[in-house]
PDB file of C-alpha atoms in Angstrom:
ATOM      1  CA  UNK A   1     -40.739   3.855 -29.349  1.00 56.00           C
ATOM      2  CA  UNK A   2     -39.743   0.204 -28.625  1.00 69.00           C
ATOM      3  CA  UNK A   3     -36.615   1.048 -30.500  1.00 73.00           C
ATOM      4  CA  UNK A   4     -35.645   4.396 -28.685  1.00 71.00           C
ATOM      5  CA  UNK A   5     -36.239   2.374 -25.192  1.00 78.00           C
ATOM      6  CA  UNK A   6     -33.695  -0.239 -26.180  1.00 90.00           C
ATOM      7  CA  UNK A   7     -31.154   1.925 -27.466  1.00 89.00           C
ATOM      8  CA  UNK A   8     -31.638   3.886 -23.838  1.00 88.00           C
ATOM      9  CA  UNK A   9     -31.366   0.671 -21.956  1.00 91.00           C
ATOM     10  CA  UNK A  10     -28.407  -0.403 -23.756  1.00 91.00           C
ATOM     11  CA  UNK A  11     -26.757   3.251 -22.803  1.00 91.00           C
ATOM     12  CA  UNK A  12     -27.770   2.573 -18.977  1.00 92.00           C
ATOM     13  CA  UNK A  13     -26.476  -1.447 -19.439  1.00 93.00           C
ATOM     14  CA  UNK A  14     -23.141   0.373 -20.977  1.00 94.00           C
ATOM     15  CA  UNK A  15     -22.582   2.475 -17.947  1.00 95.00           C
ATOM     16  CA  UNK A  16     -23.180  -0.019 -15.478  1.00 96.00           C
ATOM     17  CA  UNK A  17     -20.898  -2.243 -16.894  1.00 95.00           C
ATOM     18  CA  UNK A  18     -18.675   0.677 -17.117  1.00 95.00           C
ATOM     19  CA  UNK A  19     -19.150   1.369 -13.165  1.00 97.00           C
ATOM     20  CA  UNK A  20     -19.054  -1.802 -12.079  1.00 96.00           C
ATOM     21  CA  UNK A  21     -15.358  -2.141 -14.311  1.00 97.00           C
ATOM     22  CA  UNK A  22     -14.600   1.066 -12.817  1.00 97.00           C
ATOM     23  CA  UNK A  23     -15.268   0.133  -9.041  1.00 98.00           C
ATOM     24  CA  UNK A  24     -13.742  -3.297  -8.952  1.00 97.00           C
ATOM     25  CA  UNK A  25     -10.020  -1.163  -9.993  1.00 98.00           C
ATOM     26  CA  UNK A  26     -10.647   1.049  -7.315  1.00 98.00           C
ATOM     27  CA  UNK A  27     -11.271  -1.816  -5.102  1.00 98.00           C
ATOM     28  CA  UNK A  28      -7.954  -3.545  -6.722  1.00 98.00           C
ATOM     29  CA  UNK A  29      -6.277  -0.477  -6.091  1.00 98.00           C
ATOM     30  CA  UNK A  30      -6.811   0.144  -2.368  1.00 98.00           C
ATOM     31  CA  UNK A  31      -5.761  -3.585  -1.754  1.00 98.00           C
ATOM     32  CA  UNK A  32      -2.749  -3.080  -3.744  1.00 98.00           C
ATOM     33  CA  UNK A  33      -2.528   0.064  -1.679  1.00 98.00           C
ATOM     34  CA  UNK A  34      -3.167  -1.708   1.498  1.00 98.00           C
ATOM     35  CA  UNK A  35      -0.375  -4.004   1.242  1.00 98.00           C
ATOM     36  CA  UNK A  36       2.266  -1.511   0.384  1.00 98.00           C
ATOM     37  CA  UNK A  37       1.120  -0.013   3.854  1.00 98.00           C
ATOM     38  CA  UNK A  38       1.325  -3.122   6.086  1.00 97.00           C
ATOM     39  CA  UNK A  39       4.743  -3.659   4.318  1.00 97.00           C
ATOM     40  CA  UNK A  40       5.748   0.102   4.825  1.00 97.00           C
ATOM     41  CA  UNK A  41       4.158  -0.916   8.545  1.00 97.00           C
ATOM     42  CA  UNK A  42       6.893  -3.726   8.759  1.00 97.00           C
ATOM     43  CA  UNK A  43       9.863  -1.971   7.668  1.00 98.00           C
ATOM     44  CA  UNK A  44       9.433   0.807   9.747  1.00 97.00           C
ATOM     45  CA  UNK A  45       9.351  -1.556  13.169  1.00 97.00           C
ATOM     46  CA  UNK A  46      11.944  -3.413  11.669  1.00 98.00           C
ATOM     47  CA  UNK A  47      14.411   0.091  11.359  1.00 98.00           C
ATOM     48  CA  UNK A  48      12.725   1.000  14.629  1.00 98.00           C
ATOM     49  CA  UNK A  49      13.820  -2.108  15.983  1.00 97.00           C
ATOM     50  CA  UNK A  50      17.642  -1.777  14.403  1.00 98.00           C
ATOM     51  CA  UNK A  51      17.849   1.919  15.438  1.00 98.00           C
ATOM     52  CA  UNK A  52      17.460   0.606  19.221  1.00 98.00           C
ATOM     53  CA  UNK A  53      19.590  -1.856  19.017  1.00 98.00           C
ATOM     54  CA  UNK A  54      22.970   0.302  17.297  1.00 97.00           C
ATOM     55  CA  UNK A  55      21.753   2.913  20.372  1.00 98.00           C
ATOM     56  CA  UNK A  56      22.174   0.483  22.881  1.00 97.00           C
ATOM     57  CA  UNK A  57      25.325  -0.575  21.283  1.00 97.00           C
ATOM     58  CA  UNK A  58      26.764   3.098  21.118  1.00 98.00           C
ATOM     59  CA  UNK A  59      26.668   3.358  24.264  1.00 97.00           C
ATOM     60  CA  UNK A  60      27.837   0.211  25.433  1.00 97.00           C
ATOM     61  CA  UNK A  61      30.689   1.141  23.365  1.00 98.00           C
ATOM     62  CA  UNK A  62      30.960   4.576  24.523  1.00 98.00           C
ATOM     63  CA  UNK A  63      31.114   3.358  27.722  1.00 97.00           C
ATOM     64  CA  UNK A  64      33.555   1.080  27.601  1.00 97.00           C
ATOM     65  CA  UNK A  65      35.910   3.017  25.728  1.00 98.00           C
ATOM     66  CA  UNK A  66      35.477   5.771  28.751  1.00 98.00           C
ATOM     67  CA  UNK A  67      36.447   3.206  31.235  1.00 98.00           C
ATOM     68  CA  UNK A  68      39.763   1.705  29.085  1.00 98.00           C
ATOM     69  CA  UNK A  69      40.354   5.802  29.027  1.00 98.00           C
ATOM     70  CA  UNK A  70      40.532   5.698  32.388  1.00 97.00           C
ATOM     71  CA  UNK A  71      42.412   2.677  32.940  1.00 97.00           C
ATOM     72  CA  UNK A  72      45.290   4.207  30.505  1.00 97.00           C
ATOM     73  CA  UNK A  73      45.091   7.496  32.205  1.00 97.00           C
ATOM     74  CA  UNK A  74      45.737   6.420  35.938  1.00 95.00           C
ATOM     75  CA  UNK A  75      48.539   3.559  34.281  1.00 94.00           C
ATOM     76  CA  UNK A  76      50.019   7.017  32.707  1.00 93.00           C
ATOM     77  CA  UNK A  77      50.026   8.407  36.306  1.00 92.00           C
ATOM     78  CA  UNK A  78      51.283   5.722  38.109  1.00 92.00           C
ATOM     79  CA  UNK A  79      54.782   5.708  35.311  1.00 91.00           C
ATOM     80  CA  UNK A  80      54.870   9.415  35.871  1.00 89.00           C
ATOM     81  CA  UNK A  81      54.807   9.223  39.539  1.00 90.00           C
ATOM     82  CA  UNK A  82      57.317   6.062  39.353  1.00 88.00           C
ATOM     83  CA  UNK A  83      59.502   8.274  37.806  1.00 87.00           C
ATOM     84  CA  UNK A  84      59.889  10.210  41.034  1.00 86.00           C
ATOM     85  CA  UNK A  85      59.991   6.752  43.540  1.00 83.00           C
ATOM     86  CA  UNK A  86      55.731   7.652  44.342  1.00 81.00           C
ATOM     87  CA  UNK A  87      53.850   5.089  43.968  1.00 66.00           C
ATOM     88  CA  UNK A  88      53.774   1.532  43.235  1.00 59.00           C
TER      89      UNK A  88
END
């Protein structure tokens, strides 16, 4: 009986070695999987962050191209209305 009880216990020693293998990938996984997310975390604020900025810069632009618009459009006025002595 001695022998049947051994080879039992060295079944249950097998699978706890097994398990306890088993569980410390898992717990290698999820902090390999934990740093992919606080770098994921990063990048995003960073494009977050870069996305704001080129906004702000669009319209910046945008805006200053609307006001050397209309700059050239009331220079174009003042020729055209030179043409007929209006004007300065």
């Amino acid at each position: 009986m001695s022998n049947e009880t051994s080879q039992v216990q060295n079944v249950v020693d097998f699978f706890k070695g097994f398990a306890a293998q088993q569980m410390a990938y898992v717990a290698t996984f999820q902090a390999e999987v934990a740093k992919w997310n606080a770098l994921q975390a990063a990048q995003a604020e960073h494009v977050a962050g870069e996305m704001q900025k080129l906004t702000k810069e669009s319209f910046s632009y945008a805006n200053d191209m609307t006001a050397e618009l209309r700059k050239a459009q009331l220079a174009a006025a003042k020729k055209g209305l030179a043409v007929f002595g209006v004007g300065s």
